[in-house]
XYZ file of N, CA and C in Angstrom:
771
model
N 102.453 103.346 107.186
C 103.824 102.960 106.863
C 104.675 104.210 106.681
N 105.894 104.207 107.233
C 106.766 105.351 107.122
C 107.109 105.622 105.662
N 107.232 106.908 105.310
C 107.454 107.297 103.917
C 108.728 106.670 103.354
N 109.827 106.715 104.122
C 111.102 106.177 103.622
C 111.010 104.675 103.381
N 110.331 103.963 104.285
C 110.172 102.517 104.141
C 109.323 102.204 102.922
N 108.260 102.976 102.746
C 107.379 102.785 101.577
C 108.164 102.982 100.284
N 108.946 104.067 100.218
C 109.707 104.349 99.004
C 110.721 103.255 98.714
N 111.351 102.741 99.751
C 112.370 101.701 99.569
C 111.750 100.400 99.103
N 110.570 100.051 99.630
C 109.967 98.746 99.359
C 109.156 98.707 98.076
N 108.509 99.811 97.730
C 107.498 99.739 96.682
C 107.733 100.623 95.450
N 108.391 101.757 95.619
C 108.486 102.680 94.498
C 109.524 102.235 93.477
N 109.155 102.301 92.185
C 110.061 101.987 91.093
C 110.519 103.300 90.470
N 111.822 103.544 90.523
C 112.344 104.827 90.063
C 112.064 105.058 88.582
N 112.078 103.990 87.789
C 111.821 104.145 86.360
C 110.422 104.692 86.120
N 109.437 104.119 86.829
C 108.060 104.585 86.683
C 107.929 106.002 87.211
N 108.549 106.273 88.336
C 108.498 107.614 88.912
C 109.047 108.666 87.959
N 110.175 108.352 87.334
C 110.799 109.306 86.420
C 109.927 109.540 85.187
N 109.265 108.491 84.724
C 108.349 108.635 83.590
C 107.222 109.599 83.935
N 106.679 109.455 85.141
C 105.596 110.336 85.585
C 106.089 111.775 85.715
N 107.301 111.934 86.244
C 107.885 113.274 86.386
C 108.011 113.950 85.021
N 108.419 113.198 84.008
C 108.553 113.752 82.651
C 107.199 114.205 82.126
N 106.177 113.359 82.258
C 104.850 113.710 81.744
C 104.277 114.920 82.472
N 104.523 115.016 83.777
C 103.995 116.144 84.551
C 104.758 117.432 84.319
N 105.894 117.374 83.637
C 106.665 118.579 83.342
C 105.926 119.475 82.357
N 105.020 118.878 81.563
C 104.260 119.649 80.579
C 103.061 120.294 81.270
N 102.875 121.584 81.050
C 101.788 122.329 81.677
C 101.059 123.151 80.618
N 99.967 123.773 81.042
C 99.231 124.659 80.130
C 100.114 125.804 79.664
N 100.965 126.291 80.582
C 101.864 127.393 80.249
C 103.030 126.937 79.382
N 103.452 125.686 79.550
C 104.569 125.128 78.775
C 104.152 123.785 78.161
N 103.312 123.821 77.127
C 102.848 122.571 76.515
C 103.901 121.910 75.644
N 104.945 122.666 75.253
C 106.016 122.125 74.419
C 107.351 122.386 75.099
N 108.185 121.354 75.160
C 109.473 121.461 75.844
C 110.554 120.776 75.029
N 111.736 121.368 75.015
C 112.895 120.737 74.383
C 113.516 119.754 75.379
N 114.442 118.948 74.904
C 115.123 117.993 75.777
C 115.880 118.737 76.880
N 116.494 119.850 76.516
C 117.226 120.649 77.512
C 116.280 121.195 78.579
N 115.121 121.664 78.156
C 114.135 122.188 79.113
C 113.606 121.079 80.012
N 113.375 119.898 79.436
C 112.941 118.754 80.243
C 114.008 118.376 81.261
N 115.253 118.439 80.858
C 116.365 118.150 81.758
C 116.375 119.109 82.947
N 116.150 120.394 82.661
C 116.148 121.392 83.737
C 114.946 121.211 84.665
N 113.779 120.868 84.088
C 112.559 120.752 84.896
C 112.514 119.463 85.699
N 113.086 118.388 85.178
C 112.974 117.091 85.855
C 114.208 116.712 86.658
N 115.360 117.251 86.285
C 116.593 116.875 86.963
C 117.121 115.510 86.547
N 116.517 114.901 85.539
C 116.956 113.595 85.042
C 118.121 113.817 84.076
N 119.185 113.029 84.215
C 120.355 113.166 83.355
C 120.000 113.026 81.887
N 120.730 113.738 81.043
C 120.397 113.788 79.622
C 120.391 112.421 78.946
N 121.377 111.581 79.253
C 121.442 110.271 78.593
C 120.235 109.414 78.966
N 119.868 109.406 80.247
C 118.684 108.653 80.684
C 117.417 109.280 80.135
N 117.375 110.615 80.157
C 116.202 111.335 79.687
C 115.927 111.037 78.220
N 116.951 110.950 77.413
C 116.780 110.647 75.991
C 116.103 109.298 75.793
N 116.494 108.309 76.607
C 115.897 106.969 76.489
C 114.436 106.986 76.942
N 114.161 107.683 78.037
C 112.773 107.792 78.512
C 111.896 108.446 77.447
N 112.372 109.564 76.918
C 111.596 110.332 75.948
C 111.390 109.534 74.663
N 112.416 108.843 74.202
C 112.291 108.033 72.986
C 111.235 106.945 73.163
N 111.201 106.338 74.349
C 110.204 105.302 74.629
C 108.804 105.890 74.660
N 108.661 107.050 75.288
C 107.353 107.691 75.363
C 106.854 108.119 73.993
N 107.750 108.554 73.134
C 107.373 108.897 71.762
C 106.928 107.638 71.018
N 107.691 106.564 71.167
C 107.375 105.293 70.495
C 106.004 104.783 70.906
N 105.644 104.940 72.180
C 104.371 104.434 72.701
C 103.226 105.428 72.519
N 103.522 106.604 71.985
C 102.463 107.566 71.702
C 102.116 108.499 72.839
N 102.911 108.495 73.915
C 102.620 109.374 75.044
C 103.269 110.747 74.886
N 104.243 110.844 73.989
C 104.826 112.125 73.612
C 104.897 112.206 72.087
N 104.873 113.438 71.585
C 105.045 113.699 70.158
C 106.253 114.608 69.994
N 107.116 114.272 69.026
C 108.310 115.100 68.769
C 108.117 115.885 67.484
N 108.352 117.197 67.572
C 108.315 118.060 66.406
C 109.738 118.107 65.839
N 109.944 117.460 64.686
C 111.285 117.387 64.105
C 111.831 118.748 63.694
N 110.940 119.700 63.448
C 111.386 121.033 63.033
C 111.940 121.824 64.212
N 111.197 121.827 65.330
C 111.614 122.627 66.488
C 112.407 121.824 67.513
N 112.416 120.478 67.355
C 113.088 119.584 68.310
C 112.423 119.627 69.684
N 111.151 120.010 69.719
C 110.414 120.063 70.976
C 109.455 118.886 71.077
N 109.041 118.603 72.313
C 108.111 117.508 72.576
C 106.821 118.072 73.164
N 105.733 117.339 72.966
C 104.465 117.668 73.606
C 103.726 116.369 73.916
N 102.719 116.460 74.763
C 101.976 115.264 75.154
C 101.273 114.651 73.950
N 101.224 113.301 73.931
C 100.704 112.586 72.779
C 99.261 112.146 72.905
N 98.750 111.588 71.816
C 97.336 111.228 71.734
C 96.978 110.038 72.624
N 97.949 109.211 72.992
C 97.650 108.081 73.870
C 97.094 108.550 75.205
N 97.536 109.731 75.649
C 97.034 110.269 76.913
C 95.581 110.700 76.798
N 95.181 111.178 75.608
C 93.779 111.541 75.402
C 92.899 110.312 75.563
N 93.335 109.197 74.980
C 92.577 107.948 75.084
C 92.433 107.525 76.546
N 93.537 107.556 77.298
C 93.483 107.161 78.710
C 92.637 108.139 79.514
N 92.766 109.435 79.173
C 91.970 110.435 79.872
C 90.488 110.227 79.666
N 90.104 109.853 78.454
C 88.696 109.588 78.161
C 88.196 108.383 78.955
N 89.047 107.362 79.081
C 88.657 106.186 79.861
C 88.431 106.553 81.318
N 89.324 107.381 81.860
C 89.183 107.820 83.249
C 87.895 108.612 83.417
N 87.648 109.535 82.482
C 86.459 110.379 82.570
C 85.186 109.544 82.505
N 85.180 108.554 81.624
C 83.990 107.732 81.452
C 83.750 106.815 82.648
N 84.854 106.349 83.253
C 84.716 105.364 84.318
C 84.682 105.998 85.714
N 85.072 107.225 85.817
C 85.137 107.841 87.138
C 83.745 108.247 87.602
N 83.287 107.602 88.627
C 81.933 107.881 89.116
C 81.811 109.293 89.655
N 82.870 109.819 90.267
C 82.783 111.152 90.847
C 82.574 112.200 89.748
N 83.258 112.051 88.606
C 83.083 112.998 87.501
C 81.714 112.824 86.867
N 81.331 111.572 86.646
C 80.033 111.293 86.026
C 78.889 111.862 86.849
N 78.977 111.682 88.166
C 77.921 112.171 89.056
C 77.969 113.688 89.193
N 79.174 114.216 89.359
C 79.309 115.648 89.680
C 79.056 116.565 88.494
N 79.399 116.134 87.301
C 79.354 117.047 86.161
C 77.996 117.723 85.947
N 76.879 116.987 85.893
C 75.598 117.685 85.686
C 75.227 118.599 86.849
N 75.609 118.222 88.050
C 75.313 119.048 89.223
C 76.128 120.343 89.166
N 77.387 120.231 88.770
C 78.239 121.412 88.675
C 77.853 122.285 87.484
N 77.384 121.673 86.420
C 76.891 122.464 85.279
C 75.672 123.283 85.674
N 74.807 122.696 86.505
C 73.639 123.432 86.998
C 74.072 124.563 87.928
N 75.094 124.299 88.753
C 75.633 125.332 89.637
C 76.225 126.482 88.813
N 76.898 126.145 87.743
C 77.457 127.142 86.830
C 76.351 127.960 86.173
N 75.276 127.293 85.776
C 74.146 127.975 85.139
C 73.470 128.938 86.108
N 73.377 128.531 87.377
C 72.716 129.366 88.389
C 73.560 130.579 88.766
N 74.849 130.353 88.975
C 75.726 131.431 89.457
C 76.350 132.248 88.332
N 76.465 131.625 87.155
C 77.164 132.210 86.001
C 78.663 132.375 86.253
N 79.152 131.805 87.362
C 80.574 131.906 87.707
C 81.319 130.614 87.351
N 82.657 130.693 87.346
C 83.481 129.515 87.093
C 83.313 128.498 88.224
N 83.187 127.237 87.835
C 83.036 126.150 88.800
C 84.152 125.140 88.542
N 84.817 124.711 89.587
C 85.906 123.751 89.394
C 85.782 122.577 90.355
N 86.469 121.495 89.977
C 86.595 120.330 90.854
C 88.075 119.965 90.929
N 88.530 119.646 92.133
C 89.934 119.308 92.338
C 90.070 118.049 93.180
N 91.242 117.438 93.114
C 91.552 116.261 93.921
C 92.910 116.455 94.581
N 93.228 115.575 95.517
C 94.560 115.552 96.106
C 95.458 114.715 95.208
N 96.599 115.271 94.841
C 97.586 114.575 94.016
C 98.935 114.711 94.712
N 99.306 113.663 95.464
C 100.525 113.750 96.266
C 100.342 114.766 97.368
N 101.195 115.757 97.403
C 101.106 116.838 98.391
C 100.500 118.099 97.798
N 99.759 117.944 96.690
C 99.186 119.106 96.020
C 97.702 118.923 95.723
N 97.066 120.042 95.400
C 95.712 120.022 94.850
C 95.837 120.136 93.343
N 95.106 119.279 92.641
C 95.136 119.328 91.177
C 93.715 119.491 90.644
N 93.509 120.462 89.762
C 92.199 120.693 89.145
C 91.926 119.626 88.090
N 90.757 118.988 88.162
C 90.408 117.959 87.176
C 89.189 118.349 86.337
N 88.528 119.441 86.693
C 87.383 119.901 85.909
C 87.204 121.395 86.124
N 86.906 122.105 85.028
C 86.569 123.520 85.139
C 85.450 123.846 84.162
N 84.439 124.513 84.656
C 83.341 124.976 83.809
C 83.407 126.501 83.795
N 83.563 127.057 82.611
C 83.835 128.486 82.461
C 82.658 129.360 82.888
N 82.992 130.531 83.409
C 81.996 131.559 83.713
C 81.404 132.095 82.410
N 80.173 132.538 82.469
C 79.549 133.146 81.290
C 79.811 134.653 81.234
N 80.475 135.186 82.273
C 80.838 136.602 82.281
C 82.147 136.818 81.509
N 82.284 137.989 80.909
C 83.538 138.317 80.213
C 84.694 138.401 81.209
N 84.426 138.995 82.367
C 85.423 139.050 83.438
C 85.226 137.827 84.327
N 86.254 136.988 84.399
C 86.103 135.765 85.187
C 87.404 135.408 85.878
N 87.276 134.579 86.895
C 88.424 133.986 87.570
C 88.201 132.485 87.532
N 89.255 131.709 87.306
C 89.033 130.270 87.137
C 90.294 129.471 87.412
N 90.099 128.160 87.586
C 91.173 127.192 87.588
C 91.288 126.600 86.188
N 92.466 126.150 85.836
C 92.649 125.413 84.589
C 92.835 123.932 84.924
N 92.265 123.068 84.107
C 92.457 121.634 84.318
C 93.954 121.317 84.288
N 94.407 120.600 85.315
C 95.823 120.264 85.434
C 96.587 121.171 86.371
N 96.030 122.363 86.661
C 96.686 123.280 87.592
C 96.874 122.634 88.957
N 97.986 122.950 89.599
C 98.240 122.448 90.948
C 98.522 123.616 91.887
N 98.370 123.344 93.176
C 98.719 124.324 94.196
C 98.964 123.570 95.494
N 99.679 124.189 96.442
C 99.883 123.548 97.742
C 98.554 123.335 98.456
N 98.481 122.305 99.269
C 97.233 121.998 99.970
C 96.880 123.024 101.042
N 97.830 123.891 101.400
C 97.548 124.891 102.429
C 97.080 126.222 101.837
N 97.076 126.336 100.488
C 96.809 127.633 99.866
C 95.573 127.597 98.985
N 94.582 128.401 99.331
C 93.386 128.522 98.511
C 92.243 127.646 98.992
N 91.041 128.033 98.621
C 89.838 127.360 99.114
C 89.753 125.906 98.664
N 89.987 125.650 97.368
C 89.871 124.285 96.840
C 90.827 123.332 97.534
N 92.011 123.831 97.868
C 93.017 122.998 98.531
C 92.702 122.805 100.018
N 92.378 123.892 100.691
C 92.119 123.811 102.129
C 90.928 122.922 102.463
N 89.904 122.953 101.600
C 88.732 122.121 101.879
C 89.079 120.639 101.785
N 90.071 120.292 100.964
C 90.553 118.910 100.900
C 91.396 118.578 102.131
N 92.341 119.441 102.437
C 93.249 119.205 103.560
C 92.495 119.071 104.879
N 91.462 119.891 105.057
C 90.728 119.930 106.327
C 90.107 118.597 106.701
N 89.713 117.811 105.699
C 88.981 116.577 105.990
C 89.848 115.315 105.933
N 91.168 115.502 105.809
C 92.063 114.366 105.985
C 92.140 114.012 107.466
N 92.467 112.761 107.806
C 92.686 112.424 109.215
C 93.761 113.337 109.810
N 93.615 113.665 111.087
C 94.513 114.634 111.715
C 95.982 114.227 111.605
N 96.261 112.921 111.723
C 97.660 112.486 111.633
C 98.235 112.740 110.239
N 97.391 112.637 109.208
C 97.855 112.909 107.846
C 98.081 114.401 107.637
N 97.232 115.222 108.259
C 97.430 116.674 108.192
C 98.759 117.045 108.836
N 99.010 116.501 110.022
C 100.251 116.809 110.743
C 101.468 116.336 109.955
N 101.374 115.149 109.347
C 102.482 114.623 108.551
C 102.752 115.522 107.351
N 101.677 115.969 106.704
C 101.831 116.873 105.557
C 102.532 118.158 105.978
N 102.105 118.732 107.095
C 102.680 119.998 107.551
C 104.133 119.818 107.995
N 104.482 118.612 108.445
C 105.875 118.323 108.792
C 106.756 118.293 107.546
N 106.175 117.871 106.427
C 106.958 117.659 105.205
C 107.077 118.902 104.336
N 106.069 119.773 104.404
C 106.020 120.906 103.468
C 106.559 122.180 104.115
N 107.229 122.987 103.303
C 107.675 124.311 103.753
C 106.647 125.322 103.253
N 105.860 125.870 104.159
C 104.795 126.787 103.754
C 105.369 128.145 103.371
N 105.020 128.579 102.165
C 105.495 129.855 101.649
C 104.311 130.651 101.106
N 104.457 131.950 101.074
C 103.390 132.808 100.559
C 103.216 132.601 99.056
N 101.996 132.283 98.642
C 101.644 132.300 97.222
C 101.202 133.721 96.858
N 100.403 134.317 97.735
C 100.100 135.748 97.696
C 100.301 136.263 99.117
N 100.145 137.558 99.300
C 100.327 138.123 100.646
C 99.253 137.649 101.614
N 98.145 137.090 101.086
C 97.056 136.615 101.939
C 97.160 135.131 102.305
N 98.159 134.445 101.775
C 98.323 133.022 102.085
C 98.703 132.846 103.552
N 98.009 131.943 104.228
C 98.321 131.651 105.631
C 99.496 130.676 105.674
N 100.593 131.090 106.305
C 101.783 130.238 106.390
C 102.159 129.913 107.830
N 101.342 130.356 108.782
C 101.564 130.028 110.189
C 100.828 128.736 110.512
N 101.544 127.738 111.000
C 100.976 126.414 111.221
C 99.799 126.445 112.186
N 99.950 127.106 113.307
C 98.884 127.155 114.308
C 97.629 127.817 113.742
N 97.827 128.901 113.003
C 96.686 129.600 112.401
C 96.002 128.720 111.360
N 96.798 128.003 110.570
C 96.227 127.121 109.548
C 95.420 126.001 110.196
N 95.965 125.381 111.242
C 95.248 124.298 111.923
C 93.925 124.788 112.509
N 93.923 126.012 113.003
C 92.692 126.607 113.520
C 91.672 126.797 112.402
N 92.149 127.250 111.248
C 91.264 127.424 110.097
C 90.694 126.086 109.628
N 91.527 125.052 109.584
C 91.070 123.732 109.137
C 89.983 123.188 110.073
N 90.140 123.447 111.356
C 89.118 123.025 112.326
C 87.798 123.746 112.053
N 87.866 125.020 111.732
C 86.662 125.796 111.432
C 86.009 125.302 110.137
N 86.830 124.935 109.154
C 86.295 124.409 107.888
C 85.528 123.117 108.133
N 86.092 122.241 108.954
C 85.397 120.978 109.273
C 84.064 121.248 109.958
N 84.053 122.262 110.817
C 82.842 122.597 111.566
C 81.740 123.141 110.660
N 82.109 124.062 109.740
C 81.084 124.717 108.922
C 80.880 124.055 107.556
N 81.764 123.086 107.225
C 81.634 122.280 106.004
C 82.046 122.993 104.718
N 82.499 124.225 104.812
C 82.934 124.949 103.613
C 83.994 125.971 104.013
N 84.624 126.582 102.991
C 85.602 127.630 103.256
C 85.434 128.738 102.211
N 85.651 129.981 102.648
C 85.637 131.137 101.759
C 86.986 131.827 101.884
N 87.631 132.094 100.751
C 88.927 132.776 100.778
C 88.922 133.952 99.801
N 89.797 134.917 100.104
C 89.980 136.090 99.233
C 91.452 136.205 98.850
N 91.722 136.175 97.553
C 93.077 136.429 97.024
C 94.154 135.663 97.783
N 93.826 134.441 98.190
C 94.782 133.651 98.965
C 95.758 132.903 98.058
N 95.288 132.586 96.866
C 96.150 131.909 95.881
C 96.242 132.701 94.579
N 95.155 133.343 94.203
C 95.135 134.147 92.979
C 94.701 135.561 93.329
N 95.542 136.532 93.030
C 95.206 137.933 93.278
C 93.972 138.303 92.464
N 92.983 138.911 93.143
C 91.791 139.354 92.439
C 90.668 138.343 92.386
N 90.841 137.206 93.051
C 89.800 136.169 93.026
C 89.409 135.770 94.441
N 88.136 135.455 94.608
C 87.675 134.882 95.869
C 86.913 133.595 95.545
N 86.885 132.678 96.515
C 86.325 131.356 96.244
C 85.544 130.806 97.426
N 84.480 130.088 97.090
C 83.773 129.237 98.039
C 84.118 127.804 97.660
N 84.458 126.987 98.647
C 84.775 125.595 98.326
C 84.318 124.675 99.439
N 84.043 123.434 99.065
C 83.657 122.412 100.025
C 84.169 121.067 99.539
N 84.361 120.147 100.456
C 84.890 118.822 100.112
C 83.760 117.824 99.873
N 83.994 116.918 98.928
C 83.098 115.788 98.697
C 83.657 114.614 99.485
N 82.866 114.098 100.412
C 83.337 113.046 101.314
C 82.731 111.699 100.919
N 83.589 110.678 100.817
C 83.132 109.310 100.560
C 83.943 108.364 101.423
N 83.252 107.488 102.134
C 83.915 106.554 103.047
C 84.822 107.279 104.039
N 84.360 108.434 104.477
C 85.073 109.169 105.513
C 86.275 109.960 105.051
N 86.510 110.023 103.727
C 87.678 110.738 103.220
C 87.268 111.746 102.146
N 88.052 112.813 101.991
C 87.759 113.780 100.917
C 88.226 113.220 99.574
N 87.306 112.977 98.655
C 87.684 112.429 97.351
C 87.836 113.535 96.307
N 87.277 114.695 96.594
C 87.377 115.837 95.686
C 86.912 117.081 96.426
N 87.185 118.233 95.844
C 86.596 119.481 96.331
C 85.971 120.189 95.142
N 84.929 120.952 95.414
C 84.295 121.758 94.376
C 84.362 123.215 94.807
N 84.383 124.112 93.825
C 84.548 125.527 94.166
C 83.798 126.426 93.203
N 83.299 127.532 93.743
C 82.786 128.657 92.949
C 83.858 129.734 93.011
N 84.337 130.187 91.855
C 85.434 131.150 91.814
C 84.916 132.454 91.203
N 85.065 133.548 91.946
C 84.448 134.822 91.571
C 85.507 135.935 91.591
N 85.557 136.771 90.575
C 86.459 137.932 90.638
C 86.065 138.831 91.811
N 87.044 139.281 92.562
C 86.752 140.169 93.697
C 86.013 141.426 93.247
N 86.321 141.889 92.041
C 85.694 143.113 91.543
C 84.189 142.973 91.394
N 83.696 141.755 91.243
C 82.261 141.542 91.063
C 81.586 141.002 92.324
N 82.362 140.503 93.259
C 81.747 139.871 94.427
C 81.106 140.902 95.345
N 79.871 140.625 95.704
C 79.098 141.481 96.604
C 78.827 140.682 97.873
N 79.086 141.277 99.021
C 78.873 140.576 100.295
C 77.442 140.062 100.426
N 76.507 140.716 99.745
C 75.109 140.284 99.799
C 74.926 138.905 99.155
N 75.915 138.486 98.343
C 75.863 137.175 97.693
C 76.320 136.042 98.600
N 76.934 136.396 99.719
C 77.645 135.396 100.524
C 76.761 134.213 100.906
N 75.623 134.479 101.529
C 74.762 133.398 102.006
C 74.239 132.550 100.851
N 73.892 133.199 99.749
C 73.386 132.460 98.589
C 74.458 131.517 98.043
N 75.691 132.005 97.895
C 76.773 131.178 97.366
C 77.116 130.039 98.324
N 77.094 130.340 99.609
C 77.353 129.298 100.613
C 76.321 128.192 100.507
N 75.059 128.562 100.412
C 73.994 127.571 100.324
C 74.080 126.763 99.034
N 74.425 127.424 97.939
C 74.513 126.738 96.643
C 75.651 125.719 96.621
N 76.818 126.089 97.155
C 77.957 125.167 97.129
C 77.699 123.967 98.044
N 77.042 124.206 99.192
C 76.738 123.108 100.101
C 75.650 122.195 99.534
N 74.684 122.781 98.848
C 73.636 121.968 98.227
C 74.242 121.058 97.156
N 75.170 121.605 96.360
C 75.840 120.795 95.344
C 76.640 119.667 95.995
N 77.320 119.986 97.085
C 78.088 118.976 97.826
C 77.194 117.825 98.257
N 76.082 118.148 98.907
C 75.203 117.108 99.437
C 74.547 116.302 98.315
N 74.236 116.955 97.191
C 73.650 116.231 96.059
C 74.643 115.229 95.486
N 75.907 115.652 95.350
C 76.934 114.745 94.825
C 77.175 113.584 95.786
N 77.313 113.902 97.076
C 77.557 112.852 98.067
C 76.428 111.845 98.142
N 75.208 112.337 98.034
C 74.054 111.452 98.095
C 74.100 110.408 96.995
N 74.454 110.820 95.796
C 74.538 109.883 94.672
C 75.790 109.012 94.754
N 76.887 109.623 95.183
C 78.156 108.906 95.241
C 78.139 107.797 96.276
N 77.451 108.034 97.383
C 77.480 107.084 98.506
C 76.226 106.200 98.585
N 75.521 106.055 97.462
C 74.342 105.177 97.448
C 74.735 103.727 97.735
């Protein structure tokens, strides 16, 4: 279905605006004033006040009367716990990724497609003092970085083309691929070899191995090993490749029973 037709027939602006408000809060900005929310969401102040008041009443936002700032509320923790408990992909993947973390001692993450972005939904910290990692909730364009590219590569070709038609590719770092033809060539190679390795493509100083978890012919998540470039040794390449692919196949085997 065409995007414009879908939006006209099915999308409710009130619900959309509520989601936009909740997503305005990030790890870097966990507390926001009404003015800051207005700037980040583009929602008019009078409407924004009503949305925010409702979210506070329902427990999805908390207002600090002293600072006049808002932050995410405890109702979201409850819903998040329900998702975590009921999500088969998290339940299945977590022990496998914890074992991968124990073996490599590096940061391990899991991400999903969220709209036109990659969103991190799980991160297991490295045991090294020097580490590179994703934060839960972090987003990035689907064309930038290993975790994102491994998801994009396994979408149907028409969906890849539609995404590239809609997005303006820009450099996240100097190593980000922003040429469409080059990116499509890379995605084809990722599908062929089942994994991707990137260097400083999204985060300066980090390199990553990533692969997609496939269920019913679609990428439902990606997993990644994230290593500081300063510690990465080329001699590790084959071992890390084998470990990430083994984790992929173990998760898929259980997920697709």
